[in-house]
Coordinates of C-alpha atoms in Angstrom, one line a residue:
M47 CA -15.4 118.6 -232.6
K48 CA -15.9 115.9 -230.2
T49 CA -16.9 119.0 -227.6
L50 CA -18.6 120.2 -229.9
K51 CA -20.9 117.5 -230.7
T52 CA -20.7 116.2 -226.7
L53 CA -22.7 120.1 -226.0
L54 CA -25.2 119.4 -228.6
L55 CA -26.2 115.9 -227.4
F56 CA -26.8 118.0 -223.8
L57 CA -28.7 120.5 -225.5
F58 CA -30.9 118.1 -227.1
L59 CA -31.3 116.6 -223.9
F60 CA -32.6 119.7 -222.6
V61 CA -35.2 120.2 -225.1
V62 CA -36.6 116.6 -225.0
Q63 CA -36.3 116.6 -221.2
P64 CA -39.6 116.0 -220.0
G65 CA -40.2 112.7 -222.0
F66 CA -37.1 111.2 -220.8
A67 CA -36.1 113.2 -217.2
C68 CA -37.4 111.8 -214.1
V69 CA -39.2 108.8 -215.7
N70 CA -40.2 107.5 -212.2
C71 CA -41.1 110.5 -210.9
N72 CA -44.9 111.2 -209.4
K73 CA -46.8 114.1 -211.9
E74 CA -46.4 116.7 -208.5
I75 CA -42.5 116.4 -208.6
R76 CA -41.9 116.4 -212.9
D77 CA -44.2 119.5 -212.6
A78 CA -41.8 121.0 -210.0
I79 CA -38.7 120.5 -211.9
F80 CA -40.1 121.1 -215.6
D81 CA -42.2 124.5 -214.6
S82 CA -41.9 127.2 -216.4
A83 CA -38.4 128.5 -214.2
F84 CA -36.9 125.3 -215.8
Y85 CA -35.0 126.7 -218.5
P86 CA -34.2 130.4 -216.2
N87 CA -32.6 127.7 -214.1
L88 CA -30.7 126.1 -216.3
F89 CA -29.5 129.4 -217.6
I90 CA -29.2 130.9 -214.2
I91 CA -26.6 126.9 -213.2
L92 CA -24.7 127.0 -216.6
S93 CA -23.8 130.3 -217.1
P94 CA -20.9 130.0 -214.5
F95 CA -19.5 127.7 -216.7
A96 CA -19.8 129.3 -219.4
V97 CA -18.1 132.7 -217.8
L98 CA -15.6 130.2 -217.0
A99 CA -14.6 128.6 -220.0
I100 CA -14.3 133.1 -221.4
V101 CA -12.0 133.3 -218.4
V102 CA -9.4 130.1 -219.2
G103 CA -9.8 131.4 -223.0
I104 CA -8.1 135.2 -221.6
I105 CA -5.9 133.9 -220.1
S106 CA -4.9 131.4 -222.1
V107 CA -4.8 133.9 -225.3
V108 CA -2.4 136.1 -222.9
S109 CA -0.1 133.6 -221.7
V110 CA 0.3 132.9 -225.4
K111 CA 1.4 136.1 -225.8
R112 CA 3.6 136.4 -223.2
Y113 CA 5.4 133.1 -224.4
K114 CA 6.0 134.1 -227.6
S115 CA 7.2 137.4 -226.9
R116 CA 10.1 135.6 -224.8
L117 CA 10.7 133.3 -227.8
V118 CA 11.6 136.9 -229.4
A119 CA 13.6 138.1 -226.7
N120 CA 15.5 134.8 -226.8
P121 CA 16.0 133.7 -230.5
A122 CA 18.9 131.9 -229.3
Q123 CA 17.4 129.5 -226.9
I124 CA 14.2 126.9 -227.5
L125 CA 11.7 127.4 -224.4
L126 CA 9.3 124.6 -223.5
S127 CA 6.1 126.6 -223.4
P128 CA 3.6 126.2 -220.4
V129 CA 0.6 127.3 -221.7
P130 CA -0.9 124.0 -222.7
L131 CA -0.3 122.1 -219.6
T132 CA -0.9 125.1 -217.5
A133 CA -4.8 125.8 -219.5
A134 CA -5.0 121.7 -219.5
A135 CA -5.0 121.2 -215.9
T136 CA -6.7 124.9 -215.2
V137 CA -9.8 122.8 -217.0
L138 CA -9.1 119.5 -214.8
G139 CA -9.4 122.2 -212.0
I140 CA -12.6 123.4 -212.6
G141 CA -14.6 119.7 -213.2
V142 CA -12.2 118.4 -210.5
G143 CA -13.4 121.4 -208.3
G144 CA -16.8 121.3 -209.1
F145 CA -17.1 117.8 -207.9
I146 CA -15.7 117.9 -204.9
D147 CA -17.7 120.7 -204.0
G148 CA -20.9 118.7 -205.1
I149 CA -19.9 115.8 -203.4
V150 CA -18.6 117.2 -200.3
F151 CA -21.2 119.9 -199.8
H152 CA -24.5 118.5 -201.8
Q153 CA -24.3 115.0 -201.1
I154 CA -22.2 114.2 -198.1
L155 CA -22.5 116.8 -195.8
Q156 CA -25.6 118.3 -197.5
W157 CA -24.7 121.7 -196.2
H158 CA -26.7 122.6 -199.4
E159 CA -28.1 121.8 -202.9
M160 CA -28.1 123.6 -205.8
L161 CA -31.0 125.4 -205.4
S162 CA -32.3 125.5 -201.5
N163 CA -32.1 128.3 -200.7
K164 CA -35.1 129.4 -203.3
I165 CA -36.6 125.7 -203.0
P166 CA -36.1 124.4 -199.6
S167 CA -34.7 120.8 -199.3
T168 CA -36.7 120.3 -196.2
T169 CA -39.3 118.2 -198.3
Y170 CA -39.5 115.0 -200.1
I171 CA -40.3 117.2 -203.5
G172 CA -38.2 120.1 -202.8
K173 CA -35.8 117.6 -202.3
S174 CA -36.3 115.7 -205.5
V175 CA -35.9 118.9 -207.3
N176 CA -32.7 120.1 -205.7
M177 CA -31.5 116.3 -206.7
F178 CA -32.2 116.8 -210.3
W179 CA -30.8 120.6 -210.4
D180 CA -27.3 118.8 -208.8
G181 CA -27.1 116.3 -211.3
I182 CA -27.2 118.8 -214.0
F183 CA -24.6 120.8 -211.8
H184 CA -22.6 117.6 -211.9
A185 CA -23.0 116.4 -215.8
F186 CA -21.7 119.5 -216.9
T187 CA -18.7 119.2 -213.8
L188 CA -17.7 116.1 -215.8
V189 CA -18.0 117.8 -219.4
C190 CA -15.1 120.1 -217.8
T191 CA -13.0 117.2 -216.4
L192 CA -13.5 115.4 -219.4
V193 CA -12.4 117.9 -221.5
G194 CA -9.3 118.5 -219.1
I195 CA -8.6 115.1 -220.3
V196 CA -8.3 115.6 -223.7
L197 CA -6.2 118.1 -223.5
L198 CA -3.8 116.7 -221.4
W199 CA -3.8 113.5 -224.1
K200 CA -2.9 116.3 -226.3
L201 CA 0.3 116.8 -224.6
F202 CA 1.7 113.3 -225.2
Q203 CA 1.8 114.4 -229.1
R204 CA 4.1 117.7 -228.7
K205 CA 7.1 118.1 -227.8
D206 CA 7.4 121.9 -227.2
V207 CA 5.4 121.8 -223.9
D208 CA 6.6 122.0 -220.4
T209 CA 5.6 118.9 -218.3
S210 CA 6.8 120.5 -215.2
G211 CA 4.5 118.7 -212.8
N212 CA 4.3 121.6 -210.8
L213 CA 2.5 123.1 -214.1
L214 CA -0.1 120.4 -213.2
A215 CA -0.3 120.9 -209.2
G216 CA -0.1 124.2 -209.2
G217 CA -3.1 124.8 -212.3
L218 CA -5.7 122.1 -210.6
L219 CA -5.4 124.2 -208.0
F220 CA -5.9 127.0 -209.7
G221 CA -8.7 125.9 -211.8
W222 CA -10.4 124.8 -208.4
G223 CA -9.7 128.4 -207.1
I224 CA -11.4 129.9 -209.9
F225 CA -14.2 127.7 -209.8
N226 CA -14.8 128.4 -206.5
L227 CA -14.5 131.8 -206.7
L228 CA -16.4 132.1 -209.5
E229 CA -19.2 130.5 -208.4
G230 CA -18.9 131.7 -205.2
I231 CA -19.4 135.1 -206.5
A232 CA -22.7 134.0 -208.4
D233 CA -24.5 131.0 -207.0
H234 CA -24.1 132.5 -203.1
Q235 CA -24.0 136.4 -203.5
L236 CA -25.7 137.6 -206.5
L237 CA -28.0 134.7 -207.6
K238 CA -28.7 133.4 -204.6
L239 CA -29.3 130.1 -205.5
H240 CA -28.0 128.5 -202.1
N241 CA -25.8 129.2 -199.2
V242 CA -22.8 127.8 -198.8
R243 CA -23.9 126.2 -195.3
E244 CA -28.3 127.1 -194.8
I245 CA -29.3 126.1 -191.3
T246 CA -26.7 128.4 -189.6
A247 CA -27.6 131.4 -187.4
N248 CA -24.4 133.3 -189.5
K249 CA -24.9 132.0 -193.5
E250 CA -23.1 135.2 -194.9
A251 CA -20.0 134.6 -192.9
W252 CA -20.0 131.0 -194.1
N253 CA -20.1 132.3 -197.5
L254 CA -17.5 134.3 -197.3
G255 CA -15.1 132.3 -195.9
F256 CA -15.8 130.0 -198.7
L257 CA -14.3 133.0 -201.2
A258 CA -11.7 133.1 -198.5
F259 CA -10.1 130.0 -198.9
S260 CA -10.9 130.1 -203.0
V261 CA -9.0 133.1 -202.9
V262 CA -6.2 130.9 -201.0
L263 CA -6.6 128.1 -204.0
I264 CA -5.2 130.7 -206.4
V265 CA -2.6 132.1 -204.9
V266 CA -0.9 128.8 -204.1
G267 CA -1.8 127.2 -207.4
L268 CA -0.1 130.7 -209.0
L269 CA 2.5 129.5 -206.3
V270 CA 3.2 126.5 -206.8
S271 CA 3.3 126.8 -211.0
K272 CA 6.3 129.2 -210.5
Q273 CA 8.3 126.8 -208.1
R274 CA 9.6 125.3 -211.2
K275 CA 13.2 125.1 -213.2
G276 CA 12.9 127.9 -215.5
H277 CA 10.9 130.4 -214.5
D278 CA 11.1 132.3 -218.0
G279 CA 8.7 130.4 -219.4
G280 CA 10.3 126.9 -220.4
Y281 CA 13.2 124.4 -220.1
S282 CA 16.0 125.8 -222.3
L283 CA 17.0 123.2 -224.9
T284 CA 20.6 124.8 -225.8

């Protein structure tokens, strides 16, 4: 319910955004932000997060079914479930991965910004518009991070959950990896919102390298998750 209220609050702010956002900007910048492309840009930027939510949901459902089948196959044992911690860590990894992307590439290195392939950030107005959309991107990585923290907190109320540190570390890496992979495919390849490095002779090489790094994170995350006691899905209590 709290998550729903948070999402509704964000949606409300997006509906009334001209009255609250960029109040100190000049008219030219406000017009460049809140033009006819505002809602299409908003949808495009948020769509990867919606897809990630669906992906995490599907993975969780499949994992729960596998866990229940192991319980049926081992009726004499009580097995701790790896699913809740893995799901929480994955969601948290998505949020943290988004922050790493935004902080390192958008802000510190400034290799690209959210719409820098569509709106070059080489002018004051372009920089300001991209800064706004970077903020929208960070707002939703914050939502993912908070949801992950809440999911982790709820684990303290349960006694049937595998709390292996490897599940936490592996889930974080896996979440970071799938965030990078989906963001790279959607924003770099399909939508062409930006490139990993805008000022370079070979932009595609950097984009493909980003995807390759994402796959490495996913594979390492899965391997780390499996390196724990009880590969059958949890610790036996008997």
